[in-house]
């Protein structure tokens, strides 16, 4: 399997690439884009949440504890006193970091149900619900966050499968086929429960129509195609000299340089080009 830093780096690259497309499409506000990008990064390490007594697992649960504690605090803050907010924040932080962490690892095995497609779908639906109901984001943004997390989740599974193949040694490790799978064949009961949870979460999600209309919009894809490559040079630097010359000739305010007078200032021709200039000496 790939190590934790590798999953973080690859997941961030994938999430950043998706965020770039989303930003170019101009479909959500920048503050929402940051949140959905973080969801993609979280999805890239989420399948390793069932690692027992490991640094990635502790880091994941610590991050989730901070995430959910502040989410609850900001949601209920207008209705609570300061003392109640302290109790809510600290209680939810300790519950997720220690209570949920301990219970979770007693019920799971690594590369089990959480290393499957149905777990990714359940996590994506849960993300949609959290963004919509807890963070009070629009339904389209909530589904976009769920999509980011699902892609990050599947990226993790694919990366683990790639690391199961030793290219230099020309052999396949025993772990091949245990990462990227639709369900866990060794735990059919757990897989069935995860599938039931995914279906139940799906019924709680908001309408999918706004998100679907957005990602299937022809004008949006046309605009993305038009912005795929630069038209005037990379990073605003024009390399075509003929284009520079054409721009200068079309500029009515371009200054006249050099020793020759401008064409508009030259005297109009009144006679033949061979006609001698007038002389002050009278003819004999």
Coordinates of C-alpha atoms in Angstrom, one line a residue:
X1 CA 0.0 0.0 0.0
X2 CA 1.1 3.6 -0.5
X3 CA 2.2 5.4 2.6
X4 CA 0.4 8.3 4.2
X5 CA 2.5 11.2 2.7
X6 CA 2.0 9.8 -0.8
X7 CA -1.7 9.7 -0.3
X8 CA -1.7 13.3 0.9
X9 CA 0.4 14.5 -2.0
X10 CA -1.5 12.7 -4.7
X11 CA -4.9 13.5 -3.2
X12 CA -4.0 17.2 -3.0
X13 CA -2.9 17.2 -6.6
X14 CA -6.2 15.6 -7.7
X15 CA -8.3 17.9 -5.6
X16 CA -6.3 20.9 -6.8
X17 CA -6.8 19.9 -10.4
X18 CA -10.6 19.6 -9.9
X19 CA -10.6 22.9 -8.1
X20 CA -8.9 24.5 -11.0
X21 CA -11.6 23.3 -13.4
X22 CA -14.3 24.4 -11.0
X23 CA -12.7 27.9 -10.6
X24 CA -12.4 28.2 -14.4
X25 CA -16.1 27.3 -14.8
X26 CA -17.0 30.0 -12.3
X27 CA -19.9 28.0 -10.8
X28 CA -19.3 28.6 -7.1
X29 CA -17.9 31.3 -4.8
X30 CA -14.2 31.1 -3.9
X31 CA -14.9 30.5 -0.2
X32 CA -17.0 27.5 -1.1
X33 CA -14.3 26.3 -3.5
X34 CA -11.8 26.1 -0.6
X35 CA -14.2 24.0 1.5
X36 CA -15.0 21.5 -1.3
X37 CA -11.2 21.2 -2.1
X38 CA -10.5 20.3 1.5
X39 CA -13.2 17.6 1.2
X40 CA -11.3 16.1 -1.7
X41 CA -8.1 16.1 0.3
X42 CA -9.9 14.4 3.2
X43 CA -11.3 11.7 0.9
X44 CA -7.8 10.8 -0.3
X45 CA -6.9 9.6 3.2
X46 CA -10.2 8.6 4.5
X47 CA -9.9 4.8 3.6
X48 CA -7.0 4.6 6.1
X49 CA -9.2 5.6 9.0
X50 CA -9.5 2.0 10.0
X51 CA -5.7 1.6 10.6
X52 CA -5.4 0.6 14.3
X53 CA -2.9 2.4 16.5
X54 CA -1.2 4.3 13.7
X55 CA -0.2 7.9 13.1
X56 CA -2.5 8.3 10.1
X57 CA -5.5 7.1 12.1
X58 CA -4.8 9.3 15.0
X59 CA -4.2 12.3 12.8
X60 CA -7.5 11.6 10.9
X61 CA -9.6 11.3 14.0
X62 CA -7.9 14.4 15.5
X63 CA -8.8 16.3 12.3
X64 CA -12.3 15.0 12.3
X65 CA -12.7 15.9 16.0
X66 CA -11.7 19.5 15.3
X67 CA -13.8 19.7 12.2
X68 CA -17.0 18.4 13.8
X69 CA -16.6 20.3 17.1
X70 CA -16.2 23.6 15.4
X71 CA -19.0 22.8 12.9
X72 CA -21.4 22.1 15.8
X73 CA -20.1 25.2 17.7
X74 CA -20.7 27.6 14.8
X75 CA -24.1 26.0 14.0
X76 CA -25.5 26.3 17.6
X77 CA -23.6 29.3 18.8
X78 CA -26.5 31.9 18.2
X79 CA -28.7 29.9 20.6
X80 CA -26.3 29.0 23.4
X81 CA -24.5 30.8 26.2
X82 CA -20.7 30.9 26.4
X83 CA -20.6 28.2 29.1
X84 CA -22.8 26.0 26.9
X85 CA -20.7 26.6 23.8
X86 CA -17.5 25.6 25.8
X87 CA -19.2 22.4 26.9
X88 CA -20.5 21.5 23.4
X89 CA -17.2 22.2 21.7
X90 CA -15.0 20.4 24.2
X91 CA -17.4 17.5 24.6
X92 CA -17.8 16.9 20.9
X93 CA -14.0 17.2 20.4
X94 CA -13.2 14.5 23.1
X95 CA -16.1 12.3 21.9
X96 CA -14.9 12.1 18.3
X97 CA -11.1 12.0 19.1
X98 CA -11.2 9.3 21.8
X99 CA -14.7 7.8 22.2
X100 CA -15.5 7.3 18.5
X101 CA -11.9 6.4 17.7
X102 CA -11.9 3.5 20.2
X103 CA -15.3 2.2 19.2
X104 CA -14.5 2.5 15.5
X105 CA -11.4 0.4 15.7
X106 CA -13.1 -2.3 17.8
X107 CA -15.6 -2.9 15.0
X108 CA -13.4 -2.6 11.9
X109 CA -10.5 -4.3 10.1
X110 CA -8.0 -2.6 7.8
X111 CA -8.7 -3.0 4.1
X112 CA -12.1 -4.3 5.0
X113 CA -15.4 -2.5 4.4
X114 CA -13.9 0.9 4.4
X115 CA -11.7 0.0 1.4
X116 CA -14.7 -0.4 -0.9
X117 CA -16.8 1.6 -3.3
X118 CA -19.9 1.5 -1.1
X119 CA -17.9 3.1 1.8
X120 CA -16.9 5.8 -0.6
X121 CA -20.5 6.4 -1.6
X122 CA -21.7 6.4 2.0
X123 CA -18.9 8.9 2.9
X124 CA -19.8 11.1 -0.1
X125 CA -23.5 11.2 0.8
X126 CA -22.6 12.0 4.4
X127 CA -20.5 14.9 3.1
X128 CA -23.4 16.2 1.1
X129 CA -25.7 16.1 4.1
X130 CA -23.1 17.9 6.4
X131 CA -22.5 20.6 3.8
X132 CA -26.2 21.2 3.2
X133 CA -27.7 20.9 6.7
X134 CA -24.8 21.8 9.1
X135 CA -22.8 24.3 7.0
X136 CA -25.9 25.6 5.3
X137 CA -24.4 25.6 1.8
X138 CA -26.5 25.5 -1.4
X139 CA -27.4 22.0 -2.6
X140 CA -25.2 22.3 -5.7
X141 CA -22.2 23.2 -3.5
X142 CA -23.0 20.3 -1.2
X143 CA -23.1 17.8 -4.1
X144 CA -19.9 19.2 -5.4
X145 CA -18.2 18.6 -2.1
X146 CA -19.5 15.0 -2.0
X147 CA -18.2 14.5 -5.6
X148 CA -14.7 15.9 -4.6
X149 CA -14.6 13.5 -1.6
X150 CA -15.7 10.5 -3.6
X151 CA -13.0 11.2 -6.3
X152 CA -10.4 11.5 -3.5
X153 CA -11.6 8.3 -1.9
X154 CA -11.4 6.3 -5.2
X155 CA -7.9 7.9 -5.9
X156 CA -6.7 6.4 -2.6
X157 CA -8.0 2.9 -3.5
X158 CA -6.5 3.0 -7.0
X159 CA -3.1 4.2 -5.6
X160 CA -3.1 1.3 -3.1
X161 CA -3.7 -1.1 -6.0
X162 CA -0.9 0.4 -8.0
X163 CA 1.5 -0.1 -5.1
X164 CA 0.5 -3.7 -4.9
X165 CA 2.3 -4.3 -8.1
X166 CA 6.1 -4.5 -7.8
X167 CA 7.2 -3.4 -11.3
X168 CA 10.9 -3.7 -10.7
X169 CA 10.5 -7.2 -9.2
X170 CA 8.0 -8.3 -11.9
X171 CA 5.6 -9.8 -9.4
X172 CA 2.2 -9.0 -7.8
X173 CA 1.9 -8.7 -4.1
X174 CA -0.6 -10.7 -2.1
X175 CA -2.5 -7.5 -1.3
X176 CA -3.4 -7.0 -4.9
X177 CA -7.2 -6.8 -5.3
X178 CA -7.9 -6.0 -1.7
X179 CA -8.0 -2.2 -2.1
X180 CA -10.1 -1.3 -5.1
X181 CA -13.2 -3.4 -4.7
X182 CA -17.0 -2.8 -4.7
X183 CA -17.5 -4.6 -1.3
X184 CA -15.6 -6.7 1.2
X185 CA -16.1 -10.4 0.4
X186 CA -14.6 -11.3 3.8
X187 CA -17.3 -9.4 5.6
X188 CA -20.6 -9.7 3.8
X189 CA -22.6 -8.5 6.9
X190 CA -20.5 -5.4 7.2
X191 CA -20.8 -4.7 3.5
X192 CA -24.5 -5.1 3.6
X193 CA -24.7 -2.7 6.6
X194 CA -22.6 -0.2 4.7
X195 CA -24.7 -0.5 1.7
X196 CA -27.9 0.1 3.8
X197 CA -26.2 3.1 5.4
X198 CA -25.4 4.5 1.9
X199 CA -29.0 4.1 0.8
X200 CA -30.3 5.7 3.9
X201 CA -28.0 8.6 3.6
X202 CA -29.0 9.0 0.0
X203 CA -32.6 9.6 1.0
X204 CA -31.5 12.4 3.3
X205 CA -29.5 14.3 0.7
X206 CA -30.9 17.4 -1.0
X207 CA -32.1 17.6 -4.6
X208 CA -29.5 16.5 -7.2
X209 CA -31.1 18.6 -9.9
X210 CA -29.1 21.8 -9.5
X211 CA -25.8 20.0 -9.5
X212 CA -26.7 17.8 -12.5
X213 CA -27.9 20.8 -14.5
X214 CA -24.6 22.6 -13.7
X215 CA -22.2 19.8 -14.7
X216 CA -24.2 19.1 -17.9
X217 CA -24.5 22.7 -19.0
X218 CA -23.3 23.1 -22.6
X219 CA -22.3 26.8 -22.1
X220 CA -20.1 25.8 -19.2
X221 CA -18.2 23.2 -21.1
X222 CA -17.9 25.5 -24.1
X223 CA -16.3 28.1 -21.8
X224 CA -14.0 25.6 -20.3
X225 CA -12.9 24.5 -23.7
X226 CA -12.2 28.1 -24.7
X227 CA -10.1 28.6 -21.7
X228 CA -8.1 25.4 -22.0
X229 CA -5.1 26.9 -23.6
X230 CA -3.9 30.6 -23.7
X231 CA -4.6 32.7 -26.8
X232 CA -2.1 35.5 -26.3
X233 CA 0.9 33.6 -25.0
X234 CA 1.5 31.7 -21.7
X235 CA 1.1 33.7 -18.5
X236 CA 0.3 36.8 -20.5
X237 CA 3.7 36.9 -22.3
X238 CA 3.2 37.5 -26.0
X239 CA 5.8 35.6 -28.0
X240 CA 4.5 36.2 -31.6
X241 CA 6.3 39.3 -32.9
X242 CA 3.9 39.7 -35.8
X243 CA 1.1 40.0 -33.2
X244 CA 3.0 42.7 -31.4
X245 CA 3.5 44.6 -34.6
X246 CA -0.1 44.3 -35.5
X247 CA -1.2 45.6 -32.1
X248 CA 1.1 48.6 -32.4
X249 CA -0.1 49.5 -35.9
X250 CA -3.7 49.3 -34.8
X251 CA -3.1 51.6 -31.8
X252 CA -4.2 55.1 -32.7
X253 CA -2.2 56.6 -29.9
X254 CA 1.1 55.0 -30.7
X255 CA 3.9 57.6 -30.6
X256 CA 6.0 58.4 -33.7
X257 CA 9.6 57.8 -33.1
X258 CA 12.8 58.3 -35.2
X259 CA 14.1 61.3 -37.1
X260 CA 11.6 61.3 -40.0
X261 CA 8.5 63.4 -39.6
X262 CA 5.1 61.7 -39.3
X263 CA 3.2 61.1 -42.5
X264 CA 0.4 63.4 -41.5
X265 CA 3.0 66.3 -40.9
X266 CA 4.7 66.0 -44.3
X267 CA 3.9 68.7 -46.9
X268 CA 1.6 67.6 -49.7
X269 CA 3.1 67.1 -53.1
X270 CA 2.0 69.9 -55.6
X271 CA 4.1 69.2 -58.7
X272 CA 6.2 66.8 -60.4
X273 CA 8.9 65.0 -58.5
X274 CA 11.5 66.2 -61.1
X275 CA 10.4 69.9 -61.0
X276 CA 13.3 72.0 -59.7
X277 CA 12.7 74.1 -56.6
X278 CA 12.0 77.8 -57.0
X279 CA 15.1 80.1 -57.2
X280 CA 15.5 83.7 -55.8
X281 CA 17.8 84.7 -58.7
X282 CA 15.8 86.3 -61.6
X283 CA 16.2 84.8 -65.0
X284 CA 18.4 86.8 -67.5

